[in-house]
Coordinates of C-alpha atoms in Angstrom, one line a residue:
M915 CA 11.8 33.5 -0.3
A916 CA 11.2 29.8 -0.3
M917 CA 7.6 28.6 0.0
D918 CA 6.4 27.0 3.3
T919 CA 6.7 23.2 2.9
R920 CA 3.1 22.4 4.0
V921 CA 1.7 25.1 1.7
G922 CA 3.6 23.5 -1.2
A923 CA 2.3 20.1 -0.2
A924 CA -1.3 21.3 0.0
R925 CA -1.0 22.9 -3.5
V926 CA 0.5 19.8 -5.0
L927 CA -2.1 17.5 -3.4
A928 CA -4.9 19.8 -4.5
E929 CA -3.7 19.5 -8.1
V930 CA -3.8 15.7 -7.8
L931 CA -7.3 15.8 -6.3
E932 CA -8.3 17.9 -9.4
G933 CA -7.0 15.2 -11.7
R934 CA -3.3 15.8 -12.4
S935 CA -0.8 13.1 -11.8
L936 CA 1.8 13.5 -9.0
N937 CA 4.5 13.3 -11.6
Q938 CA 3.1 16.4 -13.2
A939 CA 2.3 18.4 -10.1
L940 CA 5.3 17.8 -7.9
P941 CA 8.5 18.7 -9.9
A942 CA 7.7 22.4 -10.3
M943 CA 6.9 22.7 -6.6
L944 CA 10.3 21.2 -5.6
D945 CA 12.0 24.2 -7.1
K946 CA 9.9 26.6 -4.9
I947 CA 10.9 24.8 -1.6
S948 CA 14.2 25.3 0.2
A949 CA 16.7 22.5 -0.6
R950 CA 16.7 21.2 2.9
D951 CA 12.9 20.7 2.9
R952 CA 12.5 19.0 -0.4
G953 CA 12.7 15.5 1.2
L954 CA 9.9 16.5 3.6
L955 CA 7.8 17.8 0.7
Q956 CA 8.1 14.5 -1.1
Q957 CA 7.3 12.6 2.1
L958 CA 4.2 14.6 2.8
C959 CA 2.9 14.3 -0.8
Y960 CA 3.6 10.6 -1.3
G961 CA 2.6 9.6 2.2
T962 CA -0.7 11.6 2.1
L963 CA -1.6 10.0 -1.2
R964 CA -0.8 6.5 0.0
S965 CA -3.3 7.1 2.9
A966 CA -5.7 9.2 0.9
P967 CA -8.8 7.0 1.0
R968 CA -8.4 6.6 4.8
L969 CA -7.8 10.3 5.3
E970 CA -10.8 11.3 3.1
A971 CA -13.0 9.0 5.2
L972 CA -11.7 10.4 8.5
L973 CA -12.3 14.0 7.2
A974 CA -15.9 13.0 6.1
Q975 CA -16.6 12.1 9.8
M976 CA -15.3 15.4 11.1
L977 CA -16.6 18.0 8.5
D978 CA -20.2 19.1 8.7
K979 CA -20.2 19.4 4.9
P980 CA -17.7 19.0 2.1
L981 CA -15.5 22.0 1.3
R982 CA -16.1 23.9 -1.9
D983 CA -14.1 23.1 -5.0
K984 CA -12.3 26.4 -4.8
D985 CA -11.1 25.4 -1.3
R986 CA -9.6 22.1 -2.4
D987 CA -6.2 23.3 -1.2
V988 CA -7.6 23.5 2.3
H989 CA -9.1 20.0 2.0
A990 CA -5.6 18.8 0.9
L991 CA -4.0 20.6 3.8
L992 CA -6.3 18.9 6.3
M993 CA -5.4 15.5 4.7
C994 CA -1.8 16.3 5.0
G995 CA -2.2 17.3 8.7
L996 CA -4.0 14.0 9.5
Y997 CA -1.2 12.1 7.7
Q998 CA 1.4 13.7 9.9
L999 CA -0.5 12.8 13.0
E1000 CA -1.1 9.2 11.9
E1001 CA 2.0 8.2 10.1
T1002 CA 5.0 10.4 10.8
R1003 CA 7.5 11.0 13.6
I1004 CA 6.7 14.7 13.6
P1005 CA 5.6 15.6 17.2
D1006 CA 1.8 16.1 17.2
H1007 CA 2.0 19.6 18.6
A1008 CA 4.5 20.6 15.8
A1009 CA 2.4 19.0 13.1
V1010 CA -0.8 20.8 14.2
S1011 CA 1.0 24.1 14.6
A1012 CA 2.7 24.0 11.3
T1013 CA -0.4 22.8 9.4
V1014 CA -2.6 25.5 11.0
A1015 CA 0.0 28.1 10.1
A1016 CA -0.1 27.0 6.5
T1017 CA -3.6 28.3 6.1
R1018 CA -2.1 31.8 6.1
G1019 CA 0.3 30.8 3.3
L1020 CA -2.7 29.6 1.3
K1021 CA -4.4 32.9 1.9
K1022 CA -7.2 31.1 3.6
N1023 CA -7.2 32.7 7.0
W1024 CA -10.8 31.8 7.5
A1025 CA -9.7 28.1 7.6
K1026 CA -7.3 28.6 10.6
G1027 CA -9.8 27.8 13.3
M1028 CA -11.4 25.0 11.4
T1029 CA -8.1 23.3 10.7
N1030 CA -7.1 23.6 14.3
A1031 CA -10.4 22.2 15.4
V1032 CA -10.3 19.2 13.0
L1033 CA -6.8 18.2 14.0
R1034 CA -7.4 18.6 17.7
R1035 CA -10.6 16.6 17.4
F1036 CA -8.7 13.8 15.7
Q1037 CA -6.2 13.7 18.5
R1038 CA -9.0 13.4 21.1
E1039 CA -11.2 11.0 19.3
R1040 CA -8.7 9.0 17.2
E1041 CA -9.8 5.5 18.4
T1042 CA -13.5 6.2 17.9
L1043 CA -13.0 7.8 14.4
V1044 CA -10.7 5.0 13.2
A1045 CA -13.1 2.3 14.5
A1046 CA -15.9 3.7 12.4
L1047 CA -14.0 3.4 9.1
P1048 CA -15.3 0.9 6.6
A1049 CA -12.9 -1.9 5.6
A1050 CA -11.7 -0.3 2.4
A1051 CA -11.0 3.1 4.0
A1052 CA -9.4 1.4 7.0
N1053 CA -7.0 -0.2 4.6
A1054 CA -6.3 3.0 2.7
H1055 CA -7.9 1.9 -0.5
P1056 CA -10.8 3.2 -2.6
E1057 CA -13.8 1.0 -2.3
W1058 CA -13.8 -0.1 -5.9
L1059 CA -10.2 -1.2 -5.8
Y1060 CA -10.5 -2.9 -2.4
D1061 CA -13.5 -4.9 -3.7
A1062 CA -11.7 -5.8 -7.0
L1063 CA -8.7 -7.1 -5.0
M1064 CA -10.9 -9.2 -2.8
Q1065 CA -12.7 -10.6 -5.9
E1066 CA -9.7 -11.2 -8.2
W1067 CA -7.0 -12.1 -5.6
P1068 CA -8.8 -13.2 -2.4
E1069 CA -5.9 -15.3 -1.0
Q1070 CA -3.3 -12.7 -1.8
A1071 CA -5.3 -9.5 -1.2
G1072 CA -3.8 -8.9 2.3
D1073 CA -0.2 -8.9 1.0
I1074 CA -1.2 -6.7 -2.0
I1075 CA -2.8 -4.2 0.2
A1076 CA 0.2 -4.2 2.6
A1077 CA 2.6 -3.7 -0.4
N1078 CA 0.4 -0.9 -1.8
N1079 CA 0.6 1.0 1.5
E1080 CA 4.4 0.8 2.0
Q1081 CA 7.2 2.8 0.6
P1082 CA 8.6 0.9 -2.3
P1083 CA 12.0 -0.8 -2.1
M1084 CA 14.9 0.6 -4.1
T1085 CA 15.9 -2.1 -6.6
L1086 CA 18.9 -2.2 -8.8
R1087 CA 19.6 -4.0 -12.1
I1088 CA 23.3 -5.0 -12.3
N1089 CA 24.8 -4.7 -15.8
L1090 CA 25.8 -8.4 -16.1
S1091 CA 27.8 -7.6 -19.3
R1092 CA 30.3 -5.8 -17.1
G1093 CA 30.4 -7.9 -13.9
S1094 CA 28.5 -10.4 -11.8
R1095 CA 25.9 -9.6 -9.2
E1096 CA 28.1 -11.2 -6.5
D1097 CA 30.9 -8.9 -7.3
Y1098 CA 28.6 -5.9 -7.2
L1099 CA 27.2 -7.0 -3.8
A1100 CA 30.7 -7.2 -2.6
L1101 CA 31.3 -3.6 -3.7
L1102 CA 28.2 -2.5 -1.8
V1103 CA 29.4 -4.2 1.3
K1104 CA 32.8 -2.4 1.0
A1105 CA 30.9 0.9 0.6
G1106 CA 28.8 0.1 3.7
I1107 CA 25.6 -0.3 1.8
A1108 CA 23.3 -3.1 3.0
A1109 CA 21.7 -5.0 0.2
R1110 CA 20.4 -8.5 -0.9
A1111 CA 20.0 -10.4 -4.1
G1112 CA 16.6 -10.6 -5.8
A1113 CA 14.8 -13.9 -6.0
H1114 CA 13.7 -13.9 -9.7
S1115 CA 16.0 -11.8 -11.9
P1116 CA 19.7 -12.8 -11.9
A1117 CA 20.5 -9.0 -12.1
A1118 CA 18.3 -7.8 -9.2
V1119 CA 19.6 -6.3 -6.0
Y1120 CA 17.5 -4.8 -3.2
L1121 CA 18.9 -2.0 -1.1
D1122 CA 17.9 -2.0 2.6
K1123 CA 17.5 1.8 2.4
P1124 CA 17.0 4.1 -0.6
M1125 CA 19.8 6.4 -1.5
D1126 CA 21.0 8.9 -4.1
V1127 CA 22.0 7.1 -7.3
A1128 CA 25.1 9.3 -7.4
E1129 CA 26.4 7.4 -4.4
L1130 CA 26.0 4.0 -6.0
P1131 CA 29.3 2.4 -7.1
G1132 CA 29.6 2.6 -10.8
F1133 CA 26.2 4.2 -11.5
G1134 CA 27.7 7.0 -13.6
L1135 CA 29.7 4.4 -15.6
G1136 CA 26.6 2.3 -16.4
D1137 CA 27.5 -0.6 -14.2
V1138 CA 24.1 -0.5 -12.5
S1139 CA 20.6 1.0 -13.0
V1140 CA 17.5 1.4 -10.9
Q1141 CA 14.7 -0.9 -12.0
D1142 CA 12.1 -2.9 -10.1
E1143 CA 12.7 -6.7 -10.3
A1144 CA 9.3 -7.3 -11.9
A1145 CA 10.1 -4.9 -14.7
Q1146 CA 13.5 -6.7 -15.2
M1147 CA 11.5 -9.8 -16.4
A1148 CA 10.5 -8.0 -19.6
A1149 CA 13.9 -8.1 -21.3
L1150 CA 14.5 -11.6 -20.0
L1151 CA 11.3 -12.8 -21.6
V1152 CA 12.1 -11.1 -24.9
A1153 CA 15.4 -13.0 -24.8
P1154 CA 17.2 -11.0 -27.5
S1155 CA 19.7 -12.7 -29.9
A1156 CA 22.5 -11.1 -31.9
G1157 CA 21.3 -9.6 -35.2
E1158 CA 17.6 -9.8 -34.4
R1159 CA 15.4 -6.8 -35.0
I1160 CA 13.6 -5.9 -31.8
L1161 CA 11.0 -3.2 -31.2
D1162 CA 10.5 -1.7 -27.7
A1163 CA 7.2 -0.2 -28.6
C1164 CA 6.4 1.9 -25.4
A1165 CA 10.0 2.5 -24.5
A1166 CA 10.2 5.5 -22.2
P1167 CA 12.0 6.1 -20.0
G1168 CA 14.3 3.4 -21.4
G1169 CA 15.0 0.9 -18.6
K1170 CA 13.8 -2.1 -20.6
T1171 CA 15.6 -0.8 -23.8
G1172 CA 18.8 -0.6 -21.8
H1173 CA 18.3 -4.1 -20.3
L1174 CA 17.7 -5.6 -23.8
L1175 CA 21.0 -4.2 -25.0
E1176 CA 22.9 -5.3 -21.9
L1177 CA 21.7 -8.8 -22.5
E1178 CA 22.6 -8.7 -26.2
P1179 CA 24.6 -5.6 -27.4
A1180 CA 24.5 -7.0 -31.0
A1181 CA 20.7 -6.9 -31.2
D1182 CA 19.2 -4.3 -33.6
V1183 CA 16.9 -2.5 -31.2
T1184 CA 14.4 0.3 -32.1
A1185 CA 13.0 2.2 -29.1
M1186 CA 9.7 3.9 -29.9
D1187 CA 7.5 6.2 -27.8
V1188 CA 4.7 8.5 -28.4
D1189 CA 6.1 11.3 -26.2
P1190 CA 9.2 13.0 -27.7
L1191 CA 10.2 14.5 -24.3
R1192 CA 10.1 11.1 -22.6
L1193 CA 12.1 9.7 -25.6
Q1194 CA 14.9 12.0 -24.6
R1195 CA 15.0 10.1 -21.3
V1196 CA 15.6 6.9 -23.3
Q1197 CA 18.6 8.6 -25.0
E1198 CA 20.0 9.8 -21.8
N1199 CA 19.8 6.4 -20.2
L1200 CA 21.4 4.7 -23.2
E1201 CA 24.2 7.2 -23.2
R1202 CA 25.0 6.5 -19.5
L1203 CA 25.1 2.8 -20.3
E1204 CA 27.2 3.4 -23.5
L1205 CA 24.7 1.6 -25.6
G1206 CA 22.9 2.5 -28.8
A1207 CA 19.4 2.0 -30.3
E1208 CA 17.4 3.7 -33.0
L1209 CA 15.0 6.1 -31.3
L1210 CA 11.7 6.7 -33.0
E1211 CA 8.7 8.9 -32.1
G1212 CA 5.6 6.9 -32.9
D1213 CA 2.2 5.7 -31.6
G1214 CA 1.7 1.9 -31.4
R1215 CA -1.9 2.3 -32.4
Q1216 CA -0.8 3.7 -35.8
P1217 CA 3.0 3.0 -36.1
P1218 CA 5.0 5.0 -38.6
S1219 CA 4.6 3.5 -42.1
N1220 CA 8.3 3.4 -42.7
L1221 CA 8.7 0.5 -40.2
G1222 CA 7.3 -1.9 -42.7
E1223 CA 5.3 -5.1 -42.3
Q1224 CA 7.0 -8.2 -40.7
A1225 CA 10.0 -6.0 -39.9
F1226 CA 10.7 -7.3 -36.4
D1227 CA 11.7 -10.6 -34.9
R1228 CA 10.5 -9.6 -31.5
I1229 CA 8.3 -6.8 -30.1
L1230 CA 8.0 -5.7 -26.5
V1231 CA 4.8 -4.0 -25.6
D1232 CA 4.8 -2.6 -22.0
A1233 CA 1.3 -1.2 -22.5
P1234 CA -0.3 1.9 -20.9
C1235 CA -2.5 0.6 -18.0
S1236 CA -4.2 1.4 -14.7
A1237 CA -0.9 1.0 -12.8
T1238 CA -2.7 -1.0 -10.1
G1239 CA 0.5 -3.1 -9.8
V1240 CA 2.7 -0.2 -9.0
I1241 CA 0.5 1.8 -6.6
R1242 CA 3.3 2.1 -3.9
R1243 CA 5.4 4.0 -6.5
H1244 CA 2.4 6.0 -7.9
P1245 CA 0.1 6.5 -4.9
D1246 CA -1.9 9.0 -6.8
V1247 CA -3.5 6.0 -8.5
K1248 CA -5.7 5.6 -5.4
S1249 CA -7.2 9.1 -6.0
L1250 CA -7.2 9.3 -9.8
R1251 CA -8.4 5.9 -10.9
R1252 CA -12.0 4.7 -11.2
T1253 CA -13.4 1.2 -11.9
T1254 CA -14.5 2.4 -15.3
D1255 CA -10.9 3.2 -16.3
I1256 CA -10.1 -0.5 -16.6
D1257 CA -12.3 -0.8 -19.8
G1258 CA -10.8 2.3 -21.2
F1259 CA -7.2 1.1 -20.8
S1260 CA -8.2 -2.3 -22.2
E1261 CA -9.5 -0.6 -25.3
Q1262 CA -6.3 1.4 -25.7
Q1263 CA -4.2 -1.8 -25.2
S1264 CA -6.2 -3.5 -27.9
Y1265 CA -5.6 -0.7 -30.4
I1266 CA -1.8 -0.9 -29.7
L1267 CA -1.7 -4.6 -30.1
D1268 CA -3.7 -4.5 -33.3
G1269 CA -1.5 -1.7 -34.6
L1270 CA 1.8 -3.4 -33.9
W1271 CA 0.9 -7.0 -34.9
P1272 CA 1.5 -6.5 -38.6
L1273 CA 5.1 -5.4 -37.8
L1274 CA 5.9 -8.8 -36.3
R1275 CA 7.4 -11.4 -38.7
Q1276 CA 5.9 -14.9 -39.1
G1277 CA 7.3 -17.0 -36.3
G1278 CA 8.1 -14.0 -34.2
T1279 CA 7.1 -13.3 -30.6
L1280 CA 5.4 -10.3 -29.0
V1281 CA 5.9 -9.9 -25.3
Y1282 CA 2.8 -8.2 -23.8
A1283 CA 3.2 -6.7 -20.4
T1284 CA 1.3 -4.4 -18.1
C1285 CA 1.9 -3.0 -14.6
S1286 CA -1.7 -3.9 -13.8
I1287 CA -3.1 -6.7 -11.6
M1288 CA -6.6 -6.4 -13.1
S1289 CA -7.7 -9.3 -15.4
G1290 CA -9.6 -6.9 -17.5
E1291 CA -6.4 -5.4 -18.8
N1292 CA -4.5 -8.6 -18.9
D1293 CA -6.1 -12.0 -19.8
A1294 CA -9.3 -10.3 -21.0
T1295 CA -7.4 -8.0 -23.4
V1296 CA -5.4 -11.0 -24.7
S1297 CA -8.5 -13.1 -25.2
R1298 CA -10.1 -10.5 -27.3
F1299 CA -6.9 -10.0 -29.3
L1300 CA -6.7 -13.8 -30.0
A1301 CA -10.4 -13.7 -31.2
R1302 CA -9.5 -11.0 -33.7
H1303 CA -6.2 -12.6 -35.0
S1304 CA -6.3 -16.2 -36.3
D1305 CA -2.5 -16.1 -36.7
A1306 CA -1.9 -15.5 -33.0
S1307 CA -1.5 -17.8 -30.1
A1308 CA -0.7 -17.1 -26.5
A1309 CA 1.8 -18.9 -24.3
A1310 CA 2.5 -18.4 -20.6
P1311 CA 6.1 -17.7 -19.8
A1312 CA 7.9 -20.9 -18.8
V1313 CA 9.0 -19.6 -15.4
D1314 CA 8.4 -20.4 -11.8
W1315 CA 7.6 -16.9 -10.6
G1316 CA 4.3 -15.3 -10.1
Q1317 CA 0.7 -16.6 -10.4
P1318 CA -0.5 -18.6 -13.4
T1319 CA -3.4 -17.0 -15.3
Q1320 CA -5.4 -18.1 -18.3
H1321 CA -2.8 -16.7 -20.8
G1322 CA 0.2 -15.6 -18.9
R1323 CA 1.9 -15.0 -15.6
Q1324 CA 1.1 -12.4 -12.9
L1325 CA 3.6 -11.1 -10.5
L1326 CA 1.8 -9.5 -7.5
P1327 CA 3.0 -6.6 -5.4
S1328 CA 4.6 -8.0 -2.3
P1329 CA 6.0 -6.2 0.8
G1330 CA 9.7 -5.7 0.3
G1331 CA 9.6 -7.5 -3.0
P1332 CA 8.7 -6.9 -6.7
D1333 CA 6.0 -4.8 -8.1
G1334 CA 2.9 -6.3 -9.8
L1335 CA 3.4 -6.9 -13.6
Y1336 CA 1.6 -9.2 -16.0
Y1337 CA 3.3 -11.0 -18.9
T1338 CA 2.3 -13.2 -21.8
L1339 CA 3.9 -14.3 -25.0
L1340 CA 2.0 -13.8 -28.3
Q1341 CA 3.4 -15.9 -31.1
K1342 CA 2.7 -15.4 -34.8
S1343 CA 2.1 -18.4 -37.0

């Protein structure tokens, strides 16, 4: 028998509140829910996490004391119930009834009356409760992140917050080695799929509404891939040439590797990743595109010794980071990240850059990218790297997109537009 959808959502959300990522917690639960309800489960999980700081603050006003750790599933269920009342088209009476009923599925019958009381109180006192929220919670952001955005991007903070709180657009990358973007847009029109061209990448197309990739013309043939426009800039900045040896150092799941080879099939590309399971995703994506690269399990901090010094003409480092530029795609960031994480990611990025730098030949270029909008992971990391390596210099990409920074270029999350990614070019003398 399939699990109740709200019970499933509460259990997934509880795992995230305990520290697991949504990508780890959700897939297994999808198999326990009836096929017709899987879309609702995803909506409840993603939507609740997008609003999590706001929902947490509302709950704090209505609960006499925090629930115990062992009842984190009930806390998650309450958040899910408030999300339904605030953000969905589910009728209020149905949302309340189904959420209260889910306490039985969680085997927490004692929580039935409390859940009903909290949700009914929110219905009665919504305006007063919302008016009492502090600015960060009212904007569905943790206080540390809200303050950081106001400090680092005061003029753009409103748009960043709006983008973080929306469902992300579905963006395609047209395989320009097989056809033009204009021709593919015409195919979409013929198929009744509304879309528009991107503003920065010549291969980017934005769909008006997300859809199953299997319904996209030519997807199975490799004519098109799903990739955010900001992420498409990575391969364009690497600018591969025929015969060059190129290392995609943090390659999984393979979108950037595929794009590099679409731009130049005659490039000699090595796709490396520390996770062997995610490396399989790279292989699957390349097979769909009918492209080939050498796949290598390895850690950029201590690359495999057989790669050899000065082995590569170009290196792409899409470094692990706080993901503060892609929150709308990974809304669990709002619940999982802390301000102290920025320094930890910067240290990890520094180890990766130091580990990979010897692999770059003299005169070569390393493209450093993060999906962060925090200067501590971007310009600050680059500044410390330059101080350690006298043979390195940084150059901002010669482009007209994004915001100029000390060493690079920063695309910021924008409503209906690209994600937030940082890029700089490190050149070896």
